[in-house]
Tab-separated table of C-alpha atoms in Angstrom:
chain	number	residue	atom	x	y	z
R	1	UNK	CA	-2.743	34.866	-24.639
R	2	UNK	CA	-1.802	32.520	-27.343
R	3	UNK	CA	-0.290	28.962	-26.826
R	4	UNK	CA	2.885	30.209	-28.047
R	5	UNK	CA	3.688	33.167	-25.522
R	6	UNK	CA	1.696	30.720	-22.519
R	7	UNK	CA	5.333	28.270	-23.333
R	8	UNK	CA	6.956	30.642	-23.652
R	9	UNK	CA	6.472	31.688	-19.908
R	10	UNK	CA	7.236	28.318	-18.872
R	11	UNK	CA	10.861	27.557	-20.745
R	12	UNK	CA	13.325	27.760	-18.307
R	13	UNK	CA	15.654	28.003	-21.074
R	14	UNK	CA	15.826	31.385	-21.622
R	15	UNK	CA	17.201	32.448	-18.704
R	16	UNK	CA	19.721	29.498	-18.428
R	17	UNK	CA	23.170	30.030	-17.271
R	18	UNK	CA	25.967	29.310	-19.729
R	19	UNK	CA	27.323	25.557	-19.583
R	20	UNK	CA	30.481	26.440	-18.797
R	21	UNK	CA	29.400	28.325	-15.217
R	22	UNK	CA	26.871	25.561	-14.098
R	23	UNK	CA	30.024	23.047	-14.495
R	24	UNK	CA	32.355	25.301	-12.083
R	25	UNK	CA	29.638	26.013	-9.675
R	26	UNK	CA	28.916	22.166	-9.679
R	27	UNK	CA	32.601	21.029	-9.016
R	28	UNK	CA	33.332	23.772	-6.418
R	29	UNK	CA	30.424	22.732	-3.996
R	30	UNK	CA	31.677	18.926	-3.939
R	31	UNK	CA	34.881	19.736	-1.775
R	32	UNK	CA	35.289	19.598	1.543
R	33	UNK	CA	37.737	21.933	2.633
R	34	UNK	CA	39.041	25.185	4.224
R	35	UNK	CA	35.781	27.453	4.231
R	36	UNK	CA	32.952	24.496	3.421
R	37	UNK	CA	34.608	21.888	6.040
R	38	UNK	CA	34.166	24.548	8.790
R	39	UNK	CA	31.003	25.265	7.714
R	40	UNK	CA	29.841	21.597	7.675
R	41	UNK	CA	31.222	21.349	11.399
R	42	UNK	CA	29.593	24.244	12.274
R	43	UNK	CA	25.823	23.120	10.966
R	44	UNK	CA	26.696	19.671	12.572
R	45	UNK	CA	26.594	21.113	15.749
R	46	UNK	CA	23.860	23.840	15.436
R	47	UNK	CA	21.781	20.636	14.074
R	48	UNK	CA	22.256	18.822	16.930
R	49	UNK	CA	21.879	21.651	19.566
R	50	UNK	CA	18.602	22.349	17.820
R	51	UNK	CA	17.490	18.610	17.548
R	52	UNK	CA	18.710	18.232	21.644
R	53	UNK	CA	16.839	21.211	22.770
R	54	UNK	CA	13.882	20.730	20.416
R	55	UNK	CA	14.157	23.898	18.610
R	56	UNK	CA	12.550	24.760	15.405
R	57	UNK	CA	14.319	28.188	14.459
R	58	UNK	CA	17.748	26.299	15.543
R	59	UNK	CA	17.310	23.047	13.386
R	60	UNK	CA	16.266	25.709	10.221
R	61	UNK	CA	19.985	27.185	10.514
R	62	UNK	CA	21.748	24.506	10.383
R	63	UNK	CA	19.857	23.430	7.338
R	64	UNK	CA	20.272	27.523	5.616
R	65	UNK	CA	24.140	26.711	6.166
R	66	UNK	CA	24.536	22.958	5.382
R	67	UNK	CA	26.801	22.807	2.875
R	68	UNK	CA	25.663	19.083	2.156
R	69	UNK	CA	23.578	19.921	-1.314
R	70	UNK	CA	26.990	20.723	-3.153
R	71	UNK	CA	28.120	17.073	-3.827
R	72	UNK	CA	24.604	15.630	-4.219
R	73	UNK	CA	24.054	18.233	-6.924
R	74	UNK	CA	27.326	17.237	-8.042
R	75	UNK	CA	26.296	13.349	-8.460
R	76	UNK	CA	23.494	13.692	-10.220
R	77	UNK	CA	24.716	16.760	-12.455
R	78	UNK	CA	28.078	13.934	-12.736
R	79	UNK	CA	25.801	11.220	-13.905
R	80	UNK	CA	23.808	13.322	-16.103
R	81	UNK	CA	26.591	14.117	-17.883
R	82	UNK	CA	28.450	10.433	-17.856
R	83	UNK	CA	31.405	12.627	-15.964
R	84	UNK	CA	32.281	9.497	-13.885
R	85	UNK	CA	36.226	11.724	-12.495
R	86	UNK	CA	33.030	14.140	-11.135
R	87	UNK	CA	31.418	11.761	-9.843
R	88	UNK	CA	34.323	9.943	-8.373
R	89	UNK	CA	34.940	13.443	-6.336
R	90	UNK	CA	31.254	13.603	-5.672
R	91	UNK	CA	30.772	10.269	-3.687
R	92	UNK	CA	34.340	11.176	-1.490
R	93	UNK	CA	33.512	13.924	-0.541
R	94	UNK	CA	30.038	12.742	0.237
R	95	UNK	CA	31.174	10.007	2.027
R	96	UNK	CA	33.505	12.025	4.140
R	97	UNK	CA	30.889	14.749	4.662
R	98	UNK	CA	28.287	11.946	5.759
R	99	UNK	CA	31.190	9.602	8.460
R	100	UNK	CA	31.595	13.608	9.714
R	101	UNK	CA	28.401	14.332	10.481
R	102	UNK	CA	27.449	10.753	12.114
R	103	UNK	CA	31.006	11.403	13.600
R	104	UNK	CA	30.379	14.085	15.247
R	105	UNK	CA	26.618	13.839	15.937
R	106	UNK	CA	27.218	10.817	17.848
R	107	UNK	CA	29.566	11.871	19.766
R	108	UNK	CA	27.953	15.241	21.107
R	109	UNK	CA	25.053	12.354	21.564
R	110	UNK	CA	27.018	10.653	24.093
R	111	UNK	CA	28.325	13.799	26.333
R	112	UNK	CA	25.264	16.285	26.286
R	113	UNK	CA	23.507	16.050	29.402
R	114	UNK	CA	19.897	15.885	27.961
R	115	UNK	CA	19.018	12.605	26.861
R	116	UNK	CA	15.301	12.560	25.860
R	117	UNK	CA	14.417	12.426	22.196
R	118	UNK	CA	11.808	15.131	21.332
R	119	UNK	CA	9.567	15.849	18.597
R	120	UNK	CA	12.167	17.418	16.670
R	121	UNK	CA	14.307	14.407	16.539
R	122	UNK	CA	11.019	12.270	16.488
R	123	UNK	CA	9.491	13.770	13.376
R	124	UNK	CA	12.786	12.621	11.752
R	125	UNK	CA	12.320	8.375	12.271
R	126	UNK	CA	9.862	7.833	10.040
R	127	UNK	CA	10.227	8.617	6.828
R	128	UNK	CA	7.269	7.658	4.287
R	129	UNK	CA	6.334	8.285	-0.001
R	130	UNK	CA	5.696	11.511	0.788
R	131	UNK	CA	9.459	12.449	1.906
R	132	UNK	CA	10.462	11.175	-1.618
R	133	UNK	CA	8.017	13.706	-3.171
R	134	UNK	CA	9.329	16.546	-0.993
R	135	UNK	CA	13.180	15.404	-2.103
R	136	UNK	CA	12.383	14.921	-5.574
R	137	UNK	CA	10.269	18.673	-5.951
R	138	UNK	CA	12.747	20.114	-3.628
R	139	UNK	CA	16.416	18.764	-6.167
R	140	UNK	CA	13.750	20.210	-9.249
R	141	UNK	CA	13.668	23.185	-7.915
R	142	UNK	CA	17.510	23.339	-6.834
R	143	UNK	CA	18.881	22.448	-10.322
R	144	UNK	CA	16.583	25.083	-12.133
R	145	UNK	CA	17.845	27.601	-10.053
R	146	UNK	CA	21.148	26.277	-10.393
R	147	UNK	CA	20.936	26.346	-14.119
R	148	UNK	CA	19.675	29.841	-14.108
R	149	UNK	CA	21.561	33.178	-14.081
R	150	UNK	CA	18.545	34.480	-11.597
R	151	UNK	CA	19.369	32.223	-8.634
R	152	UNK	CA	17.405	33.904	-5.754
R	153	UNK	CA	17.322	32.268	-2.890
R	154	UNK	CA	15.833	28.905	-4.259
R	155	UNK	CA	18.848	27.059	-2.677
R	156	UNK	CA	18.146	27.857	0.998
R	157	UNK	CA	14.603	26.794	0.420
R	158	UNK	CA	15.480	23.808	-1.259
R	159	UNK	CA	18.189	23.322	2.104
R	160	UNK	CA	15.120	23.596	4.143
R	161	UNK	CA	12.795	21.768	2.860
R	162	UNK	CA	14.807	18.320	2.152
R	163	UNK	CA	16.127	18.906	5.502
R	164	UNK	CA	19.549	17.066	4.921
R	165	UNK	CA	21.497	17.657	8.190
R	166	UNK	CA	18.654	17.090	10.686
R	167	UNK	CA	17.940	13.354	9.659
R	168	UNK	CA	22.189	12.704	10.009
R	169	UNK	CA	21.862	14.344	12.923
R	170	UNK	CA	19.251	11.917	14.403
R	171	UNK	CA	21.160	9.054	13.691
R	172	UNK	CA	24.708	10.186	15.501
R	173	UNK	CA	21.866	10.142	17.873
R	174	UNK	CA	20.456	6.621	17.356
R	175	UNK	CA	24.482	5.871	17.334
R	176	UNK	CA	24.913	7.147	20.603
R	177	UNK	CA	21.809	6.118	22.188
R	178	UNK	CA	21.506	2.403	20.911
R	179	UNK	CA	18.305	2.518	19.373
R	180	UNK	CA	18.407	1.481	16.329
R	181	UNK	CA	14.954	2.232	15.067
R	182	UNK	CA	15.775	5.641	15.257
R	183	UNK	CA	19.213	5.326	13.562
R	184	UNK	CA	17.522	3.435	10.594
R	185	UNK	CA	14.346	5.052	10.252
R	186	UNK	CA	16.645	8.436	10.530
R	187	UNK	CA	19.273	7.279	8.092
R	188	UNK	CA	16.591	6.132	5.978
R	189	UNK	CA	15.031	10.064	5.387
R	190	UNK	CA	18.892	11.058	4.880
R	191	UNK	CA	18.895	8.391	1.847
R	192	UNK	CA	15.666	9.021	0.214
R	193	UNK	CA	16.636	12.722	0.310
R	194	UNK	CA	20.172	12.008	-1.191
R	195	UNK	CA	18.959	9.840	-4.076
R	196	UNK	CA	16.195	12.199	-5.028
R	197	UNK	CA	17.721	14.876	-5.082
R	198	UNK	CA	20.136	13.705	-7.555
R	199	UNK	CA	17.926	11.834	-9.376
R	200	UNK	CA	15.960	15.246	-9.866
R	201	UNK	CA	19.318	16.890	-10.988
R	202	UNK	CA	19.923	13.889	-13.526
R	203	UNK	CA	16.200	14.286	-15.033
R	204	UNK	CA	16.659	18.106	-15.158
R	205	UNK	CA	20.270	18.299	-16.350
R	206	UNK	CA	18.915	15.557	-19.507
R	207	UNK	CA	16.025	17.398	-19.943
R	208	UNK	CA	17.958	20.731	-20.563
R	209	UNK	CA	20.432	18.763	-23.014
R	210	UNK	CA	23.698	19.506	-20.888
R	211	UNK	CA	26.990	18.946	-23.148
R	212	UNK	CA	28.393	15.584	-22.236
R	213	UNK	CA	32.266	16.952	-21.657
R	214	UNK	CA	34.084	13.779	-22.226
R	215	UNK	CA	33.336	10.288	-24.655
R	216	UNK	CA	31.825	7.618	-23.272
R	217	UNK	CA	30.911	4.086	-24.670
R	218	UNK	CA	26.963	3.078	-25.003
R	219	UNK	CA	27.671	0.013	-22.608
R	220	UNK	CA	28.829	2.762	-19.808
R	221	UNK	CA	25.927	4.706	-20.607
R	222	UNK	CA	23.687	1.778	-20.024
R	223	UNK	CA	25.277	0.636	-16.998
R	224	UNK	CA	25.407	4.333	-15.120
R	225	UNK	CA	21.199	4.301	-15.434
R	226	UNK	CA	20.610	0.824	-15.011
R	227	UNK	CA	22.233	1.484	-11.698
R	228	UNK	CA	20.499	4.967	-10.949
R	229	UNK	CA	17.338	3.199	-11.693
R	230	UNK	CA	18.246	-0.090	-9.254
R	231	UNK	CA	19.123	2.719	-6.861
R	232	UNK	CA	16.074	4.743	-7.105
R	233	UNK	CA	13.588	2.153	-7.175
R	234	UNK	CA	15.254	0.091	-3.973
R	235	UNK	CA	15.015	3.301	-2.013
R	236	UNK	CA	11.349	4.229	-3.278
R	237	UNK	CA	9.787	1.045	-2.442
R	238	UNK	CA	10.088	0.742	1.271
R	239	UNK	CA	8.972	4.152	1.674
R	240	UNK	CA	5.673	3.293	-0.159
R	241	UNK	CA	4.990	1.210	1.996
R	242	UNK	CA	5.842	3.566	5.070
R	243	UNK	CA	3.086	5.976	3.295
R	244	UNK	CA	0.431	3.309	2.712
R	245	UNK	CA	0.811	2.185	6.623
R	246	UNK	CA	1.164	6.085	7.589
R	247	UNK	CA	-2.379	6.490	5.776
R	248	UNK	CA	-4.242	3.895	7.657
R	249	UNK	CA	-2.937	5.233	10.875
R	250	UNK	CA	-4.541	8.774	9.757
R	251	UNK	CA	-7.821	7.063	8.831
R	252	UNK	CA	-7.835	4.641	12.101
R	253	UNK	CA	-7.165	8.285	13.953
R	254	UNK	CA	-9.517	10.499	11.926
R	255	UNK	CA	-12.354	7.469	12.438
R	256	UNK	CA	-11.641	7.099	16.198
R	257	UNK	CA	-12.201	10.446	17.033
R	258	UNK	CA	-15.273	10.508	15.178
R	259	UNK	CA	-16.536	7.747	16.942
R	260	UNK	CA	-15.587	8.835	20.648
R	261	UNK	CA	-16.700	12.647	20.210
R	262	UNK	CA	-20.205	10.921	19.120
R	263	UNK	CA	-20.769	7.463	20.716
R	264	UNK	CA	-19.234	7.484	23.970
R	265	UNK	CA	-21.917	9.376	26.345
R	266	UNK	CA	-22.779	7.053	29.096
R	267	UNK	CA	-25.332	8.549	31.630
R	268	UNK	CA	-24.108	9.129	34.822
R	269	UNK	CA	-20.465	9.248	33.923
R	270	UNK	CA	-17.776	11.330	32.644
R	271	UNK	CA	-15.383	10.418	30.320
R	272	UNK	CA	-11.741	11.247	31.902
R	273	UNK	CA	-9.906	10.226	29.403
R	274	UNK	CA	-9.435	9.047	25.617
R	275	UNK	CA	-6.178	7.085	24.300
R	276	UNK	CA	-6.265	6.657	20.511
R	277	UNK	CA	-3.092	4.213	19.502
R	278	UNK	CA	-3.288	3.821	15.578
R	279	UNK	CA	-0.372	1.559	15.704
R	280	UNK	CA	-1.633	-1.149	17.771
R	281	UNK	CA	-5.383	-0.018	16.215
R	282	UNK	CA	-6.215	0.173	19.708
R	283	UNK	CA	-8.619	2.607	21.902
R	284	UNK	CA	-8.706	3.335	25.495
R	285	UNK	CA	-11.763	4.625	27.177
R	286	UNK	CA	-11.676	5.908	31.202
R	287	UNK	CA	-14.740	6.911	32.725
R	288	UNK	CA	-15.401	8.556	36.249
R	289	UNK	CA	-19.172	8.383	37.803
R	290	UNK	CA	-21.362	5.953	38.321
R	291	UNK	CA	-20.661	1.830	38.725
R	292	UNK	CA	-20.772	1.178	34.489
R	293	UNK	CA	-22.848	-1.884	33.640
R	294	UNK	CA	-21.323	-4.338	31.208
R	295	UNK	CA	-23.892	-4.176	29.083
R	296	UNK	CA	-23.400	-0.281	28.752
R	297	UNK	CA	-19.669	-1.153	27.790
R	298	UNK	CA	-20.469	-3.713	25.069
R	299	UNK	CA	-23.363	-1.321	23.986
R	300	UNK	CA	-20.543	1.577	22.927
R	301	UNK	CA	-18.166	-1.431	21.629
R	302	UNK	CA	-20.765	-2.400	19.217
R	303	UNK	CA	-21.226	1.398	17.620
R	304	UNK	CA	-17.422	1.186	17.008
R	305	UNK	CA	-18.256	-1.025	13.096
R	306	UNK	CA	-20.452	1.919	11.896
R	307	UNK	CA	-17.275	4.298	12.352
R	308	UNK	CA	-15.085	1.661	10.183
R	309	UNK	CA	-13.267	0.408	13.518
R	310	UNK	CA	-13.543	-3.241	12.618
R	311	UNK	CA	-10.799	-5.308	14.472
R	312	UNK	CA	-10.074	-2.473	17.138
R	313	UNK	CA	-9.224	-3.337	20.199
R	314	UNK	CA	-11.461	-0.884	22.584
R	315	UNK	CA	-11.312	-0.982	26.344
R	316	UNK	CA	-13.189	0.717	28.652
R	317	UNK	CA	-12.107	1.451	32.010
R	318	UNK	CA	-13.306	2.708	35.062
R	319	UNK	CA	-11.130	5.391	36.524
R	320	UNK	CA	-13.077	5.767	39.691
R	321	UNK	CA	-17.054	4.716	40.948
R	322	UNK	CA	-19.120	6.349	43.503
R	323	UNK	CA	-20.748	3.269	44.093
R	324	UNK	CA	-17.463	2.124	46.234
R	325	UNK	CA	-16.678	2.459	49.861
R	326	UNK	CA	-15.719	5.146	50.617
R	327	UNK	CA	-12.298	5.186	52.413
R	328	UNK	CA	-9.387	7.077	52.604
R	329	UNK	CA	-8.008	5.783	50.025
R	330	UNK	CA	-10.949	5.265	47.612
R	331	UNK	CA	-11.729	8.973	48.907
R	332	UNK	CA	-8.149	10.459	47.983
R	333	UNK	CA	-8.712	8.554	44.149
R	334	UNK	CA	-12.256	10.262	43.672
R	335	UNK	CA	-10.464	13.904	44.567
R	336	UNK	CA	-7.605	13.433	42.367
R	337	UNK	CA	-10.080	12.291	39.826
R	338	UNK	CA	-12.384	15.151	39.863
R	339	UNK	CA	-9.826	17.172	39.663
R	340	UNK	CA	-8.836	16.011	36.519
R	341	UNK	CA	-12.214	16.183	34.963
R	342	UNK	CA	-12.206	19.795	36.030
R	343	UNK	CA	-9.006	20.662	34.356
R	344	UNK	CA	-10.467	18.391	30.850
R	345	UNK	CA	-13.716	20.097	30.519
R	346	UNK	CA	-11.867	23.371	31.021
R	347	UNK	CA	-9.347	23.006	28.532
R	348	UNK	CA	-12.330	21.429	25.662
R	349	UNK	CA	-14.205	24.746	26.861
R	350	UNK	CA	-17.419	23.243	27.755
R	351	UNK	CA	-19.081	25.158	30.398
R	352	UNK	CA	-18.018	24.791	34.032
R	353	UNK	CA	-19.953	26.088	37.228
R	354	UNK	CA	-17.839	28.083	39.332
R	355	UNK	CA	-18.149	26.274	42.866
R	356	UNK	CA	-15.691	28.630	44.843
R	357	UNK	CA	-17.997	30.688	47.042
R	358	UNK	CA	-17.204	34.382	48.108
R	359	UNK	CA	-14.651	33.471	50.952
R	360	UNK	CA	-12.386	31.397	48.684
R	361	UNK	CA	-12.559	34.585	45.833
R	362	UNK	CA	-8.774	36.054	46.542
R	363	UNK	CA	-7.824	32.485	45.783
R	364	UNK	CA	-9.643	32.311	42.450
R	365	UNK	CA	-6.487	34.266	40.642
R	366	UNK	CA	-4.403	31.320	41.534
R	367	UNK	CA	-6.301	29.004	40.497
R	368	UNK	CA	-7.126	30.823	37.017
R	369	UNK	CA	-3.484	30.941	36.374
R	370	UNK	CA	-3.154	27.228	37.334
R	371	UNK	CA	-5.385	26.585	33.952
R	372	UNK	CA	-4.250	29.229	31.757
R	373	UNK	CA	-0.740	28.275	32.125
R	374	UNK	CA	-0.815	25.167	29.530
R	375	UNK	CA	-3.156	27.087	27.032
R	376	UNK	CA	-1.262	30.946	27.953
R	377	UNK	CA	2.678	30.196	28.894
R	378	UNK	CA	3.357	34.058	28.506
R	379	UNK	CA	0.942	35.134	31.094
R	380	UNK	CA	2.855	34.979	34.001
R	381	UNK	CA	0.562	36.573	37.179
R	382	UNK	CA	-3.515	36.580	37.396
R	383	UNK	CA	-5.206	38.635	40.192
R	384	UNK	CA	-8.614	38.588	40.787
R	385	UNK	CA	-11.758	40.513	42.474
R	386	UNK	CA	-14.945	41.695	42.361
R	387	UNK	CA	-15.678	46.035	41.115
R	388	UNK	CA	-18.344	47.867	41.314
R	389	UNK	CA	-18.167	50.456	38.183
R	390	UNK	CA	-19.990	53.655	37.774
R	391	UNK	CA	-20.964	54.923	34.509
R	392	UNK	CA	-21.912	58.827	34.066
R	393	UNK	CA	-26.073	58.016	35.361
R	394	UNK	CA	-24.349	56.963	38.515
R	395	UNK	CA	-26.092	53.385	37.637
R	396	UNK	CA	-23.769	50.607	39.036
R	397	UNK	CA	-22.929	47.304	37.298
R	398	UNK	CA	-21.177	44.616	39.438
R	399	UNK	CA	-18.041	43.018	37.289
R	400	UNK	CA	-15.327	40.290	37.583
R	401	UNK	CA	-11.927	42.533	37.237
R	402	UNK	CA	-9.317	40.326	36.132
R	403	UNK	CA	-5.630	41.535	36.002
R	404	UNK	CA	-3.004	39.753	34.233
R	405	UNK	CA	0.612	39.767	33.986
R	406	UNK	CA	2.463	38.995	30.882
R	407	UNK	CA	6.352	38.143	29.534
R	408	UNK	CA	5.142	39.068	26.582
R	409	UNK	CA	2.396	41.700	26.456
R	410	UNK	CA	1.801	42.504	22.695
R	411	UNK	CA	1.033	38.239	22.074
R	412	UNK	CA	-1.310	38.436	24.979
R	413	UNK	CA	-3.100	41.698	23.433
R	414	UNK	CA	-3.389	40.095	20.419
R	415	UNK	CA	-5.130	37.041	21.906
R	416	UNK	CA	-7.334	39.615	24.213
R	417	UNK	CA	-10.925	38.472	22.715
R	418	UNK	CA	-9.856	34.635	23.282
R	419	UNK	CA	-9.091	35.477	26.628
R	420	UNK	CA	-12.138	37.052	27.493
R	421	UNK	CA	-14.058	34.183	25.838
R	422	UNK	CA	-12.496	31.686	27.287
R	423	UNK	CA	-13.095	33.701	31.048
R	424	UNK	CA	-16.844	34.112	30.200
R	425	UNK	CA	-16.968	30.308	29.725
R	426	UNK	CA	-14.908	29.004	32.683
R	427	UNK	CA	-16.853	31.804	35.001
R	428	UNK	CA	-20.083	31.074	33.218
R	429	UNK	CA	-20.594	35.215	33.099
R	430	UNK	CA	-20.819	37.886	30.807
R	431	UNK	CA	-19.902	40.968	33.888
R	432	UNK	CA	-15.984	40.118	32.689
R	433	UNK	CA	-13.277	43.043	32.230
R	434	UNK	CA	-9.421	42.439	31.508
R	435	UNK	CA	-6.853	44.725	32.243
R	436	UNK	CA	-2.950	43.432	30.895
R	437	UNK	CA	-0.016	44.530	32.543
């Protein structure tokens, strides 16, 4: 393939919609009214549903339907084009779309009876560089397909991926809540997305050598991208930052975890439990066991600089020592204790002893489901009991019969060798069979 026919694959030019048709399409999706109002009130409320339940698949429809891309398009197609009656229209109806979603956002906020932000809403606070990249490839790929007689369904993707509605969504809720963190760090995302989006629409609209409809002066020319470039570069910078503190806190976690997988073995004690905090570069260490010396404590401390954890603040912590007396109290602390190293080392798979002896058996189902519950939440029932099976030389071979219930019985299926796995470790036995109901 020749260098001519490898550009040619690449200009977008030759499927490109006629002029005429991008500029209707562009000034019909800036209004708010009749069909796209409702529809704006309508994603407003799936939005926040989704964000208030923590729902994935609900937040995504809200963002399909958002009719909020039509008058960014529109600013950046406006300023492309030094249409400044377009982009007049553009920034009402933007403004009126964005005072109806923080509108109404807030003020489902403040009635619904669930309070508790989730991970949902969460992920939306703290925008970073990154978000501008997603914006700015995501408004590429919405103009070209805008621009091109073979649409597909870029848009929705494009809807999706910026993720316009969520972000306005999660302010109504830092409205309505009074944290403002949330409302700026929210309202933030909804900004870098705006700009770069239409900045992406300006660059692609230039590049593609759009007619410029009516005359305009050089001096308005000037002024219109001296301001998109104050605007762009204002709302870049901050997020930099945000990406550069975002990438430390991935290193302090990456380097943490490192170091407490390979450095924190004490003998005679278990570690219970691990806190990693990469915001306050902080690391908290509880141990069960033995009485630990503080030379033991300063000895782990010190391995901490070869793992690039300079300036951490590590504590360790003694969750519970046999070395204490032993009363009621101090006996209740060591159960509860135990118990939770049980559950740990099950869930990290490492290889447990099975301590029940044969006259607590019928109560081994319940305490199987008990553990498969956080890793399994479709099994529903677990049952129990030792078989003798027969093969056809009459030879016997004893086997743990397992039976276990499921809401949804195809997903368990699938996970069938996992299950069994995970059995033959917690059991510490190979004679394992699983039946599914």
């Amino acid at each position: 393939m020749d260098l001519q026919k490898l550009a040619q694959k690449f200009n977008i030019k030759s499927e490109q919609e006629d002029y005429n048709v991008i500029h209707d399409t562009v000034e019909k999706g800036i209004f708010f009214k009749g069909t796209n109002l409702w529809i704006l009130i309508f994603a407003i409320l799936i939005a926040c549903v989704g964000l208030n339940v923590n729902s994935t698949a609900v937040i995504i429809g809200a963002m399909l339907i958002s009719p909020l891309m039509g008058p960014i398009l529109g600013m950046g197609y406006s300023l492309a084009t030094y249409d400044f009656g377009l982009l007049r229209k553009s920034l009402i109806n933007f403004g009126f779309a964005v005072a109806s979603g923080l509108g109404a956002s807030t003020l489902y906020f403040l009635v619904t009876p669930l309070g508790e932000a989730h991970s949902e809403l969460l992920a939306r606070t703290q925008p970073n560089i990154y978000d501008v990249i997603i914006a700015l490839a995501g408004g590429l790929a919405g103009i070209v397909a805008l621009s091109s007689k073979q649409k597909g369904n870029v848009i929705p993707g494009v809807a999706i991926a910026t993720a316009l509605m969520p972000p306005l969504c999660t302010a109504g809720y830092g409205l309505a809540s009074g944290t403002w963190n949330y409302f700026f760090g929210a309202f933030y995302l909804f900004t870098i997305n705006t700009v770069f989006i239409a900045v992406a629409t300006l660059l692609i609209v230039r590049f593609l050598k759009y007619p410029i409809w009516q005359g305009v002066d050089e001096n308005m020319k000037k002024t219109a991208n001296r301001w998109v470039s104050v605007i762009a570069t204002v709302t870049i910078l901050p997020s930099i930052y945000f990406g550069y503190i975002l990438v430390k806190q991935e290193r302090f976690t990456r380097n943490a975890q490192s170091f407490i997988r390979s450095e924190t073995n004490i003998e005679g004690d278990y570690l219970l439990k691990s806190d990693i905090d990469p915001t306050k570069r902080s690391i908290r260490l509880v141990y069960g066991g033995r009485l630990i010396p503080e030379a033991a404590k300063q000895a782990v401390i010190d391995k901490a600089r070869h793992y690039s954890l300079n300036g951490a603040s590590i504590s360790i912590q003694q969750g519970f020592s046999l070395e204490e007396s032993e009363s009621n109290e101090n006996l209740l602390a060591i159960n509860t204790q135990q118990a939770e190293i049980n559950r740990l080392r099950a869930t990290l798979g490492t290889t447990l002893q099975l301590q029940d002896s044969l006259n607590n058996r019928k109560h081994l189902g319940k305490q199987l489901l008990q553990e498969l519950k956080p890793l399994y939440p479709e099994i529903t029932t677990c049952g129990a009991a030792d078989q003798v099976f027969y093969n056809d030389s009459l030879q016997a071979q004893n086997y743990l019969t397992l039976v276990l219930g499921s809401s949804d019985r195809r997903k368990t299926l699938a996970n069938h060798e996992k299950l069994e796995g995970w059995f033959r470790s917690r059991l510490n036995t190979d004679s394992v069979k699983i039946y599914i109901e």
